[in-house]
């Protein structure tokens, strides 16, 4: 694929707003059979803590950038608590912090107004975004022809879906579970993100509480298999 083929259809004439986009201001270029030449997609990659989501997000950003595509990296409540994506294996990348009132469509439009191409978004920690953000992602794909790759947890410490993750499961063109296995202390595959407070598995509390997966943290998270998540057995101390 040449650079030209990968270039965003909307580049020459980005829509001034969602209304314009709906009015056809950003209609995808079509081949002779009437099908869009480039079909943007919303993809959601999910997995428990420690499965390498942020690493994969940065790898995907690198792969696309290498092919001449331009993207933005966004995050929310990264473990560094700063405007960057950091990974447990030492990679980091500056990122745009997503707040409740940030409109992802306006973010892209703003870059276009500055003459900066945006071909795709990498949205890390997407389960901490709002449902409205996920709707904006879908609109970016459908009306702006911008690819959106979201990475995040599926479920919270109570083993219930995060609202944004639920919406991503409902709307995404493609959903993929990240295949790097995280093991429970017993050796079974870990899937659930237990919140540990005072040495016990918490069963209630706020949906988002910042902690880490290191043993010394006051509030920490530990990935457990379903059996040990349900029994609350954290295993022998490491
Ligand atoms: Zn287990």
PDB file of N, CA and C in Angstrom, residues 6 28 61 69-70 98 100 111 168 188 204-205 222 233 235:
ATOM      1  N   UNK A   6      -3.001   5.158   1.881  1.00  0.00           N
ATOM      2  CA  UNK A   6      -3.290   5.143   3.321  1.00  0.00           C
ATOM      3  C   UNK A   6      -3.738   6.505   3.822  1.00  0.00           C
ATOM      4  N   UNK A  28     -16.703   9.408   2.098  1.00  0.00           N
ATOM      5  CA  UNK A  28     -15.525   8.650   1.716  1.00  0.00           C
ATOM      6  C   UNK A  28     -15.474   8.512   0.195  1.00  0.00           C
ATOM      7  N   UNK A  61       0.772   2.268  17.541  1.00  0.00           N
ATOM      8  CA  UNK A  61       1.090   3.638  17.139  1.00  0.00           C
ATOM      9  C   UNK A  61       2.384   3.659  16.321  1.00  0.00           C
ATOM     10  N   UNK A  69       1.503   7.209   8.508  1.00  0.00           N
ATOM     11  CA  UNK A  69       0.213   7.685   9.006  1.00  0.00           C
ATOM     12  C   UNK A  69       0.459   8.561  10.235  1.00  0.00           C
ATOM     13  N   UNK A  70      -0.484   9.467  10.473  1.00  0.00           N
ATOM     14  CA  UNK A  70      -0.349  10.377  11.606  1.00  0.00           C
ATOM     15  C   UNK A  70      -1.496  10.130  12.567  1.00  0.00           C
ATOM     16  N   UNK A  98      -7.585  12.628  28.551  1.00  0.00           N
ATOM     17  CA  UNK A  98      -9.010  12.735  28.243  1.00  0.00           C
ATOM     18  C   UNK A  98      -9.765  13.120  29.518  1.00  0.00           C
ATOM     19  N   UNK A 100     -13.644  14.606  31.170  1.00  0.00           N
ATOM     20  CA  UNK A 100     -15.070  14.418  30.882  1.00  0.00           C
ATOM     21  C   UNK A 100     -15.546  15.322  29.756  1.00  0.00           C
ATOM     22  N   UNK A 111      -6.986  19.808  15.278  1.00  0.00           N
ATOM     23  CA  UNK A 111      -5.705  19.493  14.622  1.00  0.00           C
ATOM     24  C   UNK A 111      -5.795  19.743  13.132  1.00  0.00           C
ATOM     25  N   UNK A 168     -18.250   0.004  24.018  1.00  0.00           N
ATOM     26  CA  UNK A 168     -17.307  -0.427  22.980  1.00  0.00           C
ATOM     27  C   UNK A 168     -17.657  -1.823  22.471  1.00  0.00           C
ATOM     28  N   UNK A 188      -3.849 -20.771  37.104  1.00  0.00           N
ATOM     29  CA  UNK A 188      -4.928 -20.661  36.120  1.00  0.00           C
ATOM     30  C   UNK A 188      -4.846 -19.298  35.450  1.00  0.00           C
ATOM     31  N   UNK A 204     -17.118  -3.745  47.385  1.00  0.00           N
ATOM     32  CA  UNK A 204     -17.872  -2.539  47.076  1.00  0.00           C
ATOM     33  C   UNK A 204     -16.970  -1.327  47.203  1.00  0.00           C
ATOM     34  N   UNK A 205     -17.434  -0.219  46.630  1.00  0.00           N
ATOM     35  CA  UNK A 205     -16.641   1.007  46.624  1.00  0.00           C
ATOM     36  C   UNK A 205     -16.791   1.689  45.283  1.00  0.00           C
ATOM     37  N   UNK A 222      -5.020  -7.023  41.974  1.00  0.00           N
ATOM     38  CA  UNK A 222      -4.394  -8.314  41.698  1.00  0.00           C
ATOM     39  C   UNK A 222      -5.297  -9.082  40.751  1.00  0.00           C
ATOM     40  N   UNK A 233      -9.470 -15.495  47.705  1.00  0.00           N
ATOM     41  CA  UNK A 233      -8.185 -16.057  48.140  1.00  0.00           C
ATOM     42  C   UNK A 233      -7.053 -15.442  47.322  1.00  0.00           C
ATOM     43  N   UNK A 235      -3.881 -15.989  47.788  1.00  0.00           N
ATOM     44  CA  UNK A 235      -2.732 -16.880  47.657  1.00  0.00           C
ATOM     45  C   UNK A 235      -1.631 -16.543  48.638  1.00  0.00           C
TER      46      UNK A 235
END
